[in-house]
């Protein structure tokens, strides 16, 4: 009988496990997507230099295939290390699992609103994520992005960062330490994406801190439920809510509603997704 995760002995050193986690992240975010997104660039070369001139189909394909690459990196690791699909903790949640998922949605949204209030009160700057360069002010593309969040973004990110990276860290760290380390890596991998469009280090760190907090919450949900579907559901609803706010502000001009609402919308734009890969020359 397989030893339950919570009682599994630590079988690896902290340094090696951390380096493996970093390597998986680099491969999953900066390497694999550059290959999986090639069909989108071939479909419409305008994606390379002027994404907003590309077709909606090409932009949607790029965003979707980006997350396919992230998931593929985790799958390759499981195959190469002979961990196999039995390593994946994916099943229908129990009653307690659904409670965790709902609590996770409430918790992440409360955290998100609190951050927005602090940003508004302190007049903090917040950088945009480069994914908005592929969405722009197109409400249709925002709606497409909500679908991508549920079917590609949340499943891919949670699979790699929670079920592969965080679970791999269990082999050298306590669960609490593994959650924190995975969340730090999860946040730092966003840094370049925000820094490119940022006016200052502070403007970059505001969304990075928000992503880190989200990583802690999703990591905790995975550790407590031992079910990948729980953080996927919470993550999808969270990002779907963010893009929903972006859609509403584009259609109904909600930025005139007040400073706190404007801060919510700014964070929605800033914390939506993982950075996109730099296109390889065709």
JSON list of N, CA and C in Angstrom, two decimals, residues 91-124:
[
{"chain": "A", "resi": 91, "resn": "UNK", "atom": "N", "xyz": [-9.00, 13.95, -8.80]},
{"chain": "A", "resi": 91, "resn": "UNK", "atom": "CA", "xyz": [-10.21, 13.15, -8.60]},
{"chain": "A", "resi": 91, "resn": "UNK", "atom": "C", "xyz": [-11.34, 14.11, -8.20]},
{"chain": "A", "resi": 92, "resn": "UNK", "atom": "N", "xyz": [-12.55, 13.62, -8.24]},
{"chain": "A", "resi": 92, "resn": "UNK", "atom": "CA", "xyz": [-13.66, 14.45, -7.79]},
{"chain": "A", "resi": 92, "resn": "UNK", "atom": "C", "xyz": [-13.53, 14.74, -6.31]},
{"chain": "A", "resi": 93, "resn": "UNK", "atom": "N", "xyz": [-13.71, 15.99, -5.92]},
{"chain": "A", "resi": 93, "resn": "UNK", "atom": "CA", "xyz": [-13.57, 16.33, -4.50]},
{"chain": "A", "resi": 93, "resn": "UNK", "atom": "C", "xyz": [-14.63, 15.65, -3.63]},
{"chain": "A", "resi": 94, "resn": "UNK", "atom": "N", "xyz": [-14.24, 15.35, -2.42]},
{"chain": "A", "resi": 94, "resn": "UNK", "atom": "CA", "xyz": [-15.20, 14.90, -1.42]},
{"chain": "A", "resi": 94, "resn": "UNK", "atom": "C", "xyz": [-15.98, 16.12, -0.94]},
{"chain": "A", "resi": 95, "resn": "UNK", "atom": "N", "xyz": [-16.92, 15.89, -0.02]},
{"chain": "A", "resi": 95, "resn": "UNK", "atom": "CA", "xyz": [-17.66, 17.02, 0.55]},
{"chain": "A", "resi": 95, "resn": "UNK", "atom": "C", "xyz": [-16.71, 18.02, 1.18]},
{"chain": "A", "resi": 96, "resn": "UNK", "atom": "N", "xyz": [-15.70, 17.49, 1.91]},
{"chain": "A", "resi": 96, "resn": "UNK", "atom": "CA", "xyz": [-14.72, 18.38, 2.53]},
{"chain": "A", "resi": 96, "resn": "UNK", "atom": "C", "xyz": [-13.90, 19.11, 1.47]},
{"chain": "A", "resi": 97, "resn": "UNK", "atom": "N", "xyz": [-13.61, 18.43, 0.36]},
{"chain": "A", "resi": 97, "resn": "UNK", "atom": "CA", "xyz": [-12.87, 19.04, -0.72]},
{"chain": "A", "resi": 97, "resn": "UNK", "atom": "C", "xyz": [-13.62, 20.21, -1.33]},
{"chain": "A", "resi": 98, "resn": "UNK", "atom": "N", "xyz": [-14.94, 20.07, -1.50]},
{"chain": "A", "resi": 98, "resn": "UNK", "atom": "CA", "xyz": [-15.75, 21.16, -2.03]},
{"chain": "A", "resi": 98, "resn": "UNK", "atom": "C", "xyz": [-15.77, 22.34, -1.06]},
{"chain": "A", "resi": 99, "resn": "UNK", "atom": "N", "xyz": [-15.77, 22.03, 0.23]},
{"chain": "A", "resi": 99, "resn": "UNK", "atom": "CA", "xyz": [-15.73, 23.10, 1.24]},
{"chain": "A", "resi": 99, "resn": "UNK", "atom": "C", "xyz": [-14.42, 23.86, 1.12]},
{"chain": "A", "resi": 100, "resn": "UNK", "atom": "N", "xyz": [-13.31, 23.13, 0.95]},
{"chain": "A", "resi": 100, "resn": "UNK", "atom": "CA", "xyz": [-12.01, 23.78, 0.77]},
{"chain": "A", "resi": 100, "resn": "UNK", "atom": "C", "xyz": [-12.02, 24.65, -0.48]},
{"chain": "A", "resi": 101, "resn": "UNK", "atom": "N", "xyz": [-12.60, 24.13, -1.57]},
{"chain": "A", "resi": 101, "resn": "UNK", "atom": "CA", "xyz": [-12.63, 24.89, -2.83]},
{"chain": "A", "resi": 101, "resn": "UNK", "atom": "C", "xyz": [-13.41, 26.19, -2.68]},
{"chain": "A", "resi": 102, "resn": "UNK", "atom": "N", "xyz": [-14.58, 26.10, -2.04]},
{"chain": "A", "resi": 102, "resn": "UNK", "atom": "CA", "xyz": [-15.41, 27.29, -1.84]},
{"chain": "A", "resi": 102, "resn": "UNK", "atom": "C", "xyz": [-14.70, 28.27, -0.90]},
{"chain": "A", "resi": 103, "resn": "UNK", "atom": "N", "xyz": [-14.12, 27.72, 0.18]},
{"chain": "A", "resi": 103, "resn": "UNK", "atom": "CA", "xyz": [-13.39, 28.58, 1.12]},
{"chain": "A", "resi": 103, "resn": "UNK", "atom": "C", "xyz": [-12.21, 29.25, 0.42]},
{"chain": "A", "resi": 104, "resn": "UNK", "atom": "N", "xyz": [-11.59, 28.52, -0.49]},
{"chain": "A", "resi": 104, "resn": "UNK", "atom": "CA", "xyz": [-10.47, 29.07, -1.23]},
{"chain": "A", "resi": 104, "resn": "UNK", "atom": "C", "xyz": [-10.89, 30.24, -2.11]},
{"chain": "A", "resi": 105, "resn": "UNK", "atom": "N", "xyz": [-12.03, 30.10, -2.77]},
{"chain": "A", "resi": 105, "resn": "UNK", "atom": "CA", "xyz": [-12.55, 31.19, -3.60]},
{"chain": "A", "resi": 105, "resn": "UNK", "atom": "C", "xyz": [-12.82, 32.41, -2.74]},
{"chain": "A", "resi": 106, "resn": "UNK", "atom": "N", "xyz": [-13.51, 32.20, -1.61]},
{"chain": "A", "resi": 106, "resn": "UNK", "atom": "CA", "xyz": [-13.82, 33.32, -0.71]},
{"chain": "A", "resi": 106, "resn": "UNK", "atom": "C", "xyz": [-12.53, 33.94, -0.19]},
{"chain": "A", "resi": 107, "resn": "UNK", "atom": "N", "xyz": [-11.60, 33.09, 0.24]},
{"chain": "A", "resi": 107, "resn": "UNK", "atom": "CA", "xyz": [-10.35, 33.59, 0.80]},
{"chain": "A", "resi": 107, "resn": "UNK", "atom": "C", "xyz": [-9.53, 34.40, -0.18]},
{"chain": "A", "resi": 108, "resn": "UNK", "atom": "N", "xyz": [-9.40, 33.91, -1.42]},
{"chain": "A", "resi": 108, "resn": "UNK", "atom": "CA", "xyz": [-8.58, 34.61, -2.39]},
{"chain": "A", "resi": 108, "resn": "UNK", "atom": "C", "xyz": [-9.24, 35.92, -2.83]},
{"chain": "A", "resi": 109, "resn": "UNK", "atom": "N", "xyz": [-10.57, 35.93, -2.90]},
{"chain": "A", "resi": 109, "resn": "UNK", "atom": "CA", "xyz": [-11.26, 37.16, -3.26]},
{"chain": "A", "resi": 109, "resn": "UNK", "atom": "C", "xyz": [-11.17, 38.20, -2.15]},
{"chain": "A", "resi": 110, "resn": "UNK", "atom": "N", "xyz": [-11.28, 37.75, -0.90]},
{"chain": "A", "resi": 110, "resn": "UNK", "atom": "CA", "xyz": [-11.13, 38.68, 0.24]},
{"chain": "A", "resi": 110, "resn": "UNK", "atom": "C", "xyz": [-9.71, 39.26, 0.24]},
{"chain": "A", "resi": 111, "resn": "UNK", "atom": "N", "xyz": [-8.74, 38.39, 0.04]},
{"chain": "A", "resi": 111, "resn": "UNK", "atom": "CA", "xyz": [-7.34, 38.84, -0.02]},
{"chain": "A", "resi": 111, "resn": "UNK", "atom": "C", "xyz": [-7.16, 39.85, -1.15]},
{"chain": "A", "resi": 112, "resn": "UNK", "atom": "N", "xyz": [-7.73, 39.55, -2.29]},
{"chain": "A", "resi": 112, "resn": "UNK", "atom": "CA", "xyz": [-7.64, 40.41, -3.47]},
{"chain": "A", "resi": 112, "resn": "UNK", "atom": "C", "xyz": [-8.25, 41.79, -3.20]},
{"chain": "A", "resi": 113, "resn": "UNK", "atom": "N", "xyz": [-9.42, 41.82, -2.56]},
{"chain": "A", "resi": 113, "resn": "UNK", "atom": "CA", "xyz": [-10.08, 43.09, -2.25]},
{"chain": "A", "resi": 113, "resn": "UNK", "atom": "C", "xyz": [-9.26, 43.89, -1.23]},
{"chain": "A", "resi": 114, "resn": "UNK", "atom": "N", "xyz": [-8.73, 43.19, -0.22]},
{"chain": "A", "resi": 114, "resn": "UNK", "atom": "CA", "xyz": [-7.92, 43.86, 0.80]},
{"chain": "A", "resi": 114, "resn": "UNK", "atom": "C", "xyz": [-6.68, 44.51, 0.17]},
{"chain": "A", "resi": 115, "resn": "UNK", "atom": "N", "xyz": [-6.04, 43.79, -0.75]},
{"chain": "A", "resi": 115, "resn": "UNK", "atom": "CA", "xyz": [-4.88, 44.35, -1.43]},
{"chain": "A", "resi": 115, "resn": "UNK", "atom": "C", "xyz": [-5.29, 45.59, -2.23]},
{"chain": "A", "resi": 116, "resn": "UNK", "atom": "N", "xyz": [-6.45, 45.51, -2.91]},
{"chain": "A", "resi": 116, "resn": "UNK", "atom": "CA", "xyz": [-6.93, 46.64, -3.70]},
{"chain": "A", "resi": 116, "resn": "UNK", "atom": "C", "xyz": [-7.20, 47.86, -2.81]},
{"chain": "A", "resi": 117, "resn": "UNK", "atom": "N", "xyz": [-7.76, 47.61, -1.61]},
{"chain": "A", "resi": 117, "resn": "UNK", "atom": "CA", "xyz": [-8.03, 48.71, -0.68]},
{"chain": "A", "resi": 117, "resn": "UNK", "atom": "C", "xyz": [-6.73, 49.36, -0.23]},
{"chain": "A", "resi": 118, "resn": "UNK", "atom": "N", "xyz": [-5.73, 48.53, 0.10]},
{"chain": "A", "resi": 118, "resn": "UNK", "atom": "CA", "xyz": [-4.42, 49.06, 0.52]},
{"chain": "A", "resi": 118, "resn": "UNK", "atom": "C", "xyz": [-3.79, 49.86, -0.62]},
{"chain": "A", "resi": 119, "resn": "UNK", "atom": "N", "xyz": [-3.85, 49.31, -1.84]},
{"chain": "A", "resi": 119, "resn": "UNK", "atom": "CA", "xyz": [-3.29, 50.00, -3.00]},
{"chain": "A", "resi": 119, "resn": "UNK", "atom": "C", "xyz": [-3.96, 51.36, -3.18]},
{"chain": "A", "resi": 120, "resn": "UNK", "atom": "N", "xyz": [-5.30, 51.37, -3.00]},
{"chain": "A", "resi": 120, "resn": "UNK", "atom": "CA", "xyz": [-6.05, 52.62, -3.16]},
{"chain": "A", "resi": 120, "resn": "UNK", "atom": "C", "xyz": [-5.70, 53.63, -2.06]},
{"chain": "A", "resi": 121, "resn": "UNK", "atom": "N", "xyz": [-5.66, 53.17, -0.80]},
{"chain": "A", "resi": 121, "resn": "UNK", "atom": "CA", "xyz": [-5.40, 54.06, 0.33]},
{"chain": "A", "resi": 121, "resn": "UNK", "atom": "C", "xyz": [-4.01, 54.66, 0.27]},
{"chain": "A", "resi": 122, "resn": "UNK", "atom": "N", "xyz": [-3.02, 53.87, -0.15]},
{"chain": "A", "resi": 122, "resn": "UNK", "atom": "CA", "xyz": [-1.63, 54.32, -0.18]},
{"chain": "A", "resi": 122, "resn": "UNK", "atom": "C", "xyz": [-1.23, 54.87, -1.55]},
{"chain": "A", "resi": 123, "resn": "UNK", "atom": "N", "xyz": [-2.18, 54.84, -2.50]},
{"chain": "A", "resi": 123, "resn": "UNK", "atom": "CA", "xyz": [-1.91, 55.33, -3.86]},
{"chain": "A", "resi": 123, "resn": "UNK", "atom": "C", "xyz": [-0.69, 54.64, -4.47]},
{"chain": "A", "resi": 124, "resn": "UNK", "atom": "N", "xyz": [-0.64, 53.33, -4.29]},
{"chain": "A", "resi": 124, "resn": "UNK", "atom": "CA", "xyz": [0.50, 52.56, -4.80]},
{"chain": "A", "resi": 124, "resn": "UNK", "atom": "C", "xyz": [0.36, 52.32, -6.30]}
]
